[in-house]
mmCIF file of C-alpha atoms in Angstrom:
data_model
loop_
_atom_site.group_PDB
_atom_site.id
_atom_site.type_symbol
_atom_site.label_atom_id
_atom_site.label_comp_id
_atom_site.label_asym_id
_atom_site.label_seq_id
_atom_site.Cartn_x
_atom_site.Cartn_y
_atom_site.Cartn_z
ATOM 1 C CA PRO V 1 -71.205 6.916 41.769
ATOM 2 C CA ILE V 2 -71.721 10.484 40.642
ATOM 3 C CA VAL V 3 -69.454 13.443 40.096
ATOM 4 C CA VAL V 4 -70.326 17.045 40.884
ATOM 5 C CA GLY V 5 -68.049 19.575 39.256
ATOM 6 C CA SER V 6 -67.307 22.562 37.102
ATOM 7 C CA CYS V 7 -65.191 23.324 34.076
ATOM 8 C CA ALA V 8 -64.237 26.992 33.561
ATOM 9 C CA TYR V 9 -62.606 28.434 30.460
ATOM 10 C CA TRP V 10 -60.841 31.803 30.533
ATOM 11 C CA ARG V 11 -62.067 33.782 27.514
ATOM 12 C CA GLY V 12 -58.839 35.700 27.022
ATOM 13 C CA LYS V 13 -57.703 39.292 27.453
ATOM 14 C CA GLU V 14 -60.193 40.597 24.905
ATOM 15 C CA ALA V 15 -63.228 39.343 26.886
ATOM 16 C CA GLU V 16 -65.532 41.765 28.629
ATOM 17 C CA GLU V 17 -64.363 42.098 32.257
ATOM 18 C CA SER V 18 -67.694 40.933 33.693
ATOM 19 C CA LYS V 19 -67.625 37.873 31.403
ATOM 20 C CA SER V 20 -63.990 36.822 31.693
ATOM 21 C CA HIS V 21 -64.863 33.116 31.919
ATOM 22 C CA GLU V 22 -67.314 30.677 30.415
ATOM 23 C CA TRP V 23 -68.129 27.975 32.910
ATOM 24 C CA THR V 24 -70.229 24.857 33.162
ATOM 25 C CA VAL V 25 -71.349 23.351 36.452
ATOM 26 C CA TYR V 26 -72.589 19.757 36.233
ATOM 27 C CA VAL V 27 -73.623 16.481 37.771
ATOM 28 C CA ARG V 28 -72.459 13.442 35.822
ATOM 29 C CA ALA V 29 -71.994 9.703 36.242
ATOM 30 C CA ALA V 30 -68.485 8.594 37.169
ATOM 31 C CA SER V 31 -68.393 6.143 34.251
ATOM 32 C CA PRO V 32 -68.111 7.743 30.788
ATOM 33 C CA ASP V 33 -70.649 5.304 29.332
ATOM 34 C CA GLU V 34 -73.279 5.444 32.067
ATOM 35 C CA ASP V 35 -76.527 7.330 31.450
ATOM 36 C CA PRO V 36 -77.213 9.365 34.620
ATOM 37 C CA GLY V 37 -80.792 9.855 33.425
ATOM 38 C CA LEU V 38 -81.479 6.257 34.432
ATOM 39 C CA PHE V 39 -81.370 7.164 38.105
ATOM 40 C CA ILE V 40 -81.420 10.994 38.197
ATOM 41 C CA LYS V 41 -84.823 12.548 37.561
ATOM 42 C CA ARG V 42 -83.772 16.198 37.675
ATOM 43 C CA VAL V 43 -81.119 18.507 39.060
ATOM 44 C CA VAL V 44 -81.741 21.965 40.484
ATOM 45 C CA PHE V 45 -78.787 24.363 40.426
ATOM 46 C CA GLN V 46 -78.881 27.399 42.726
ATOM 47 C CA LEU V 47 -76.513 29.963 41.190
ATOM 48 C CA HIS V 48 -75.314 33.308 42.518
ATOM 49 C CA PRO V 49 -78.242 35.725 43.044
ATOM 50 C CA THR V 50 -76.785 38.173 40.499
ATOM 51 C CA ILE V 51 -77.301 35.600 37.717
ATOM 52 C CA THR V 52 -80.785 35.664 36.227
ATOM 53 C CA PRO V 53 -82.533 33.336 36.706
ATOM 54 C CA SER V 54 -80.524 32.134 39.675
ATOM 55 C CA THR V 55 -82.405 28.832 40.002
ATOM 56 C CA ARG V 56 -82.043 26.439 37.067
ATOM 57 C CA THR V 57 -83.797 23.086 36.791
ATOM 58 C CA VAL V 58 -82.450 20.512 34.335
ATOM 59 C CA GLU V 59 -84.795 17.572 33.682
ATOM 60 C CA ALA V 60 -82.634 15.412 31.370
ATOM 61 C CA PRO V 61 -78.959 14.656 30.748
ATOM 62 C CA PRO V 62 -76.594 16.315 30.422
ATOM 63 C CA PHE V 63 -77.340 17.742 33.867
ATOM 64 C CA GLU V 64 -75.400 20.968 33.464
ATOM 65 C CA VAL V 65 -75.674 24.748 33.310
ATOM 66 C CA THR V 66 -73.339 26.975 31.289
ATOM 67 C CA GLU V 67 -72.905 30.707 31.898
ATOM 68 C CA GLN V 68 -70.342 33.478 31.672
ATOM 69 C CA GLY V 69 -69.011 35.546 34.538
ATOM 70 C CA TRP V 70 -66.004 36.757 36.478
ATOM 71 C CA GLY V 71 -66.329 35.512 40.052
ATOM 72 C CA GLU V 72 -66.149 32.298 41.993
ATOM 73 C CA PHE V 73 -69.097 31.344 44.192
ATOM 74 C CA GLU V 74 -70.792 28.449 45.925
ATOM 75 C CA VAL V 75 -73.360 26.601 43.784
ATOM 76 C CA GLY V 76 -76.141 24.760 45.582
ATOM 77 C CA ILE V 77 -77.131 21.553 43.815
ATOM 78 C CA LYS V 78 -80.139 19.371 44.604
ATOM 79 C CA VAL V 79 -80.318 15.994 42.854
ATOM 80 C CA TYR V 80 -83.713 14.288 42.593
ATOM 81 C CA TYR V 81 -83.856 10.582 41.850
ATOM 82 C CA HIS V 82 -86.441 8.440 40.075
ATOM 83 C CA GLY V 83 -88.796 6.420 42.231
ATOM 84 C CA GLY V 84 -89.441 9.160 44.756
ATOM 85 C CA GLU V 85 -86.157 8.679 46.597
ATOM 86 C CA ARG V 86 -85.055 11.462 48.928
ATOM 87 C CA ALA V 87 -83.285 14.282 47.076
ATOM 88 C CA VAL V 88 -79.621 14.808 47.923
ATOM 89 C CA ASP V 89 -78.056 18.255 48.404
ATOM 90 C CA PHE V 90 -74.546 19.094 47.274
ATOM 91 C CA SER V 91 -72.497 22.256 47.429
ATOM 92 C CA HIS V 92 -69.849 23.033 44.842
ATOM 93 C CA LEU V 93 -67.361 25.889 44.727
ATOM 94 C CA LEU V 94 -67.227 27.167 41.160
ATOM 95 C CA LYS V 95 -63.485 27.574 40.498
ATOM 96 C CA LEU V 96 -62.383 30.006 37.781
ATOM 97 C CA TYR V 97 -58.747 30.481 38.701
ATOM 98 C CA PRO V 98 -56.068 27.777 38.893
ATOM 99 C CA GLU V 99 -54.420 26.897 42.167
ATOM 100 C CA ALA V 100 -50.823 25.860 42.662
ATOM 101 C CA GLU V 101 -50.391 22.204 41.702
ATOM 102 C CA VAL V 102 -47.736 21.767 44.391
ATOM 103 C CA ALA V 103 -48.015 23.559 47.714
ATOM 104 C CA GLY V 104 -45.707 26.558 47.854
ATOM 105 C CA SER V 105 -45.320 26.868 44.089
ATOM 106 C CA PRO V 106 -47.033 29.567 42.017
ATOM 107 C CA ALA V 107 -50.398 28.812 40.400
ATOM 108 C CA ARG V 108 -50.325 28.018 36.708
ATOM 109 C CA GLU V 109 -51.119 30.849 34.307
ATOM 110 C CA LEU V 110 -54.631 31.326 32.967
ATOM 111 C CA SER V 111 -54.916 29.816 29.512
ATOM 112 C CA ILE V 112 -57.670 29.817 26.910
ATOM 113 C CA ASP V 113 -56.543 26.290 25.984
ATOM 114 C CA ARG V 114 -56.788 24.655 29.407
ATOM 115 C CA PRO V 115 -59.825 25.035 31.658
ATOM 116 C CA VAL V 116 -59.906 25.023 35.435
ATOM 117 C CA VAL V 117 -61.670 21.828 36.487
ATOM 118 C CA ALA V 118 -62.950 21.192 40.013
ATOM 119 C CA GLU V 119 -64.686 17.878 40.659
ATOM 120 C CA LYS V 120 -65.851 15.807 43.599
ATOM 121 C CA TYR V 121 -66.659 12.094 43.436
ATOM 122 C CA ASP V 122 -69.489 10.791 45.607
ATOM 123 C CA GLU V 123 -71.420 7.583 46.060
ATOM 124 C CA ILE V 124 -75.089 7.551 46.970
ATOM 125 C CA VAL V 125 -76.243 4.461 48.836
ATOM 126 C CA TRP V 126 -79.913 3.603 49.134
ATOM 127 C CA ALA V 127 -80.628 1.174 51.969
ATOM 128 C CA GLU V 128 -83.966 0.191 50.453
ATOM 129 C CA PRO V 129 -84.443 1.737 46.996
ATOM 130 C CA SER V 130 -87.931 1.906 45.527
ATOM 131 C CA ALA V 131 -88.923 -0.789 43.034
ATOM 132 C CA GLU V 132 -88.742 1.783 40.213
ATOM 133 C CA LEU V 133 -85.223 2.910 41.093
ATOM 134 C CA ARG V 134 -84.019 -0.684 41.602
ATOM 135 C CA ALA V 135 -85.356 -1.604 38.132
ATOM 136 C CA ARG V 136 -83.671 1.432 36.561
ATOM 137 C CA LEU V 137 -80.330 0.692 38.220
ATOM 138 C CA SER V 138 -80.424 -2.935 37.101
ATOM 139 C CA GLU V 139 -80.928 -1.697 33.520
ATOM 140 C CA ALA V 140 -77.824 0.517 33.659
ATOM 141 C CA ASP V 141 -75.527 -2.064 32.031
ATOM 142 C CA LYS V 142 -77.925 -2.558 29.117
ATOM 143 C CA HIS V 143 -78.281 1.135 28.249
ATOM 144 C CA ALA V 144 -76.705 2.929 25.305
ATOM 145 C CA PRO V 145 -73.285 4.438 26.079
ATOM 146 C CA GLU V 146 -73.988 7.513 23.890
ATOM 147 C CA LYS V 147 -75.957 8.955 26.819
ATOM 148 C CA GLY V 148 -72.794 9.008 28.927
ATOM 149 C CA TRP V 149 -70.329 11.896 29.085
ATOM 150 C CA ARG V 150 -67.682 10.461 26.740
ATOM 151 C CA SER V 151 -68.913 12.753 23.929
ATOM 152 C CA SER V 152 -69.062 15.889 26.112
ATOM 153 C CA LYS V 153 -66.959 18.807 24.893
ATOM 154 C CA HIS V 154 -65.384 18.810 28.378
ATOM 155 C CA ALA V 155 -64.684 15.049 28.470
ATOM 156 C CA LYS V 156 -60.926 15.272 27.931
ATOM 157 C CA TRP V 157 -60.684 17.425 31.075
ATOM 158 C CA PHE V 158 -62.829 15.243 33.346
ATOM 159 C CA CYS V 159 -61.217 13.229 36.130
ATOM 160 C CA THR V 160 -61.620 9.468 35.781
ATOM 161 C CA PHE V 161 -61.446 8.649 39.500
ATOM 162 C CA GLU V 162 -59.745 5.347 38.709
ATOM 163 C CA PRO V 163 -57.913 4.080 41.809
ATOM 164 C CA GLU V 164 -54.834 2.625 40.046
ATOM 165 C CA PRO V 165 -53.369 5.880 38.642
ATOM 166 C CA GLN V 166 -54.104 7.667 41.915
ATOM 167 C CA GLU V 167 -52.416 4.906 43.881
ATOM 168 C CA ALA V 168 -49.319 5.050 41.646
ATOM 169 C CA GLU V 169 -49.233 8.846 41.972
ATOM 170 C CA MET V 170 -49.485 8.623 45.756
ATOM 171 C CA LYS V 171 -46.699 6.012 45.909
ATOM 172 C CA ALA V 172 -44.441 8.225 43.785
ATOM 173 C CA CYS V 173 -45.208 11.198 46.045
ATOM 174 C CA TYR V 174 -44.464 9.091 49.138
ATOM 175 C CA GLU V 175 -41.134 8.000 47.663
ATOM 176 C CA ARG V 176 -40.204 11.591 46.764
ATOM 177 C CA ILE V 177 -41.035 12.827 50.286
ATOM 178 C CA THR V 178 -39.139 9.924 51.878
ATOM 179 C CA GLN V 179 -36.046 10.727 49.794
ATOM 180 C CA GLU V 180 -36.252 14.416 50.692
ATOM 181 C CA LEU V 181 -36.600 13.599 54.410
ATOM 182 C CA ARG V 182 -33.611 11.230 54.276
ATOM 183 C CA ALA V 183 -31.522 13.867 52.505
ATOM 184 C CA ALA V 184 -32.534 16.523 55.048
ATOM 185 C CA SER V 185 -31.717 14.154 57.899
ATOM 186 C CA ARG V 186 -28.254 13.442 56.410
ATOM 187 C CA ARG V 187 -27.587 17.182 56.029
ATOM 188 C CA ARG V 188 -28.634 17.813 59.652
ATOM 189 C CA ILE V 189 -26.330 15.030 60.925
ATOM 190 C CA GLU V 190 -23.436 16.371 58.843
ATOM 191 C CA MET V 191 -23.992 19.879 60.229
ATOM 192 C CA GLU V 192 -24.009 18.570 63.801
ATOM 193 C CA GLU V 193 -20.676 16.753 63.361
#
């Protein structure tokens, strides 16, 4: 499993208008202790054409690019794997501004203390991986955890993609919606009587 994402920090009111945010776009392993360099050979980031150079190639972990700017844009990402496997293309919308956490409510305020994080979890499945890639993947459990993202300066903001907390959150949301629907139904019946 890999995660493609971005972490954008607002630089505050004193920042130059054209550099209002510092952002990092990245490809990382889903597990904090997994070394993505075991299976990823290089990552090519295609940034907005106004950023020079707009194509950035990263050949070793951490697979990330950090820049400053003011606008959101689509980042093209091409991930190359060891063993000559077919490269995989991703597209990621660099998010600089927070969205509403609950539909219909206002977005949270920009803060220099809390970045805007946008991540997408994905799993790459190789039907018949090359011998080199298979050997590298089988070594993953034996590799040093310091090559993972746990020590990244962004780590506390990364999503864990663990199913249990998400399941509990979804159950709580379901219960809240069910209660609201029951209450609305009772009010409608009372109004009809």
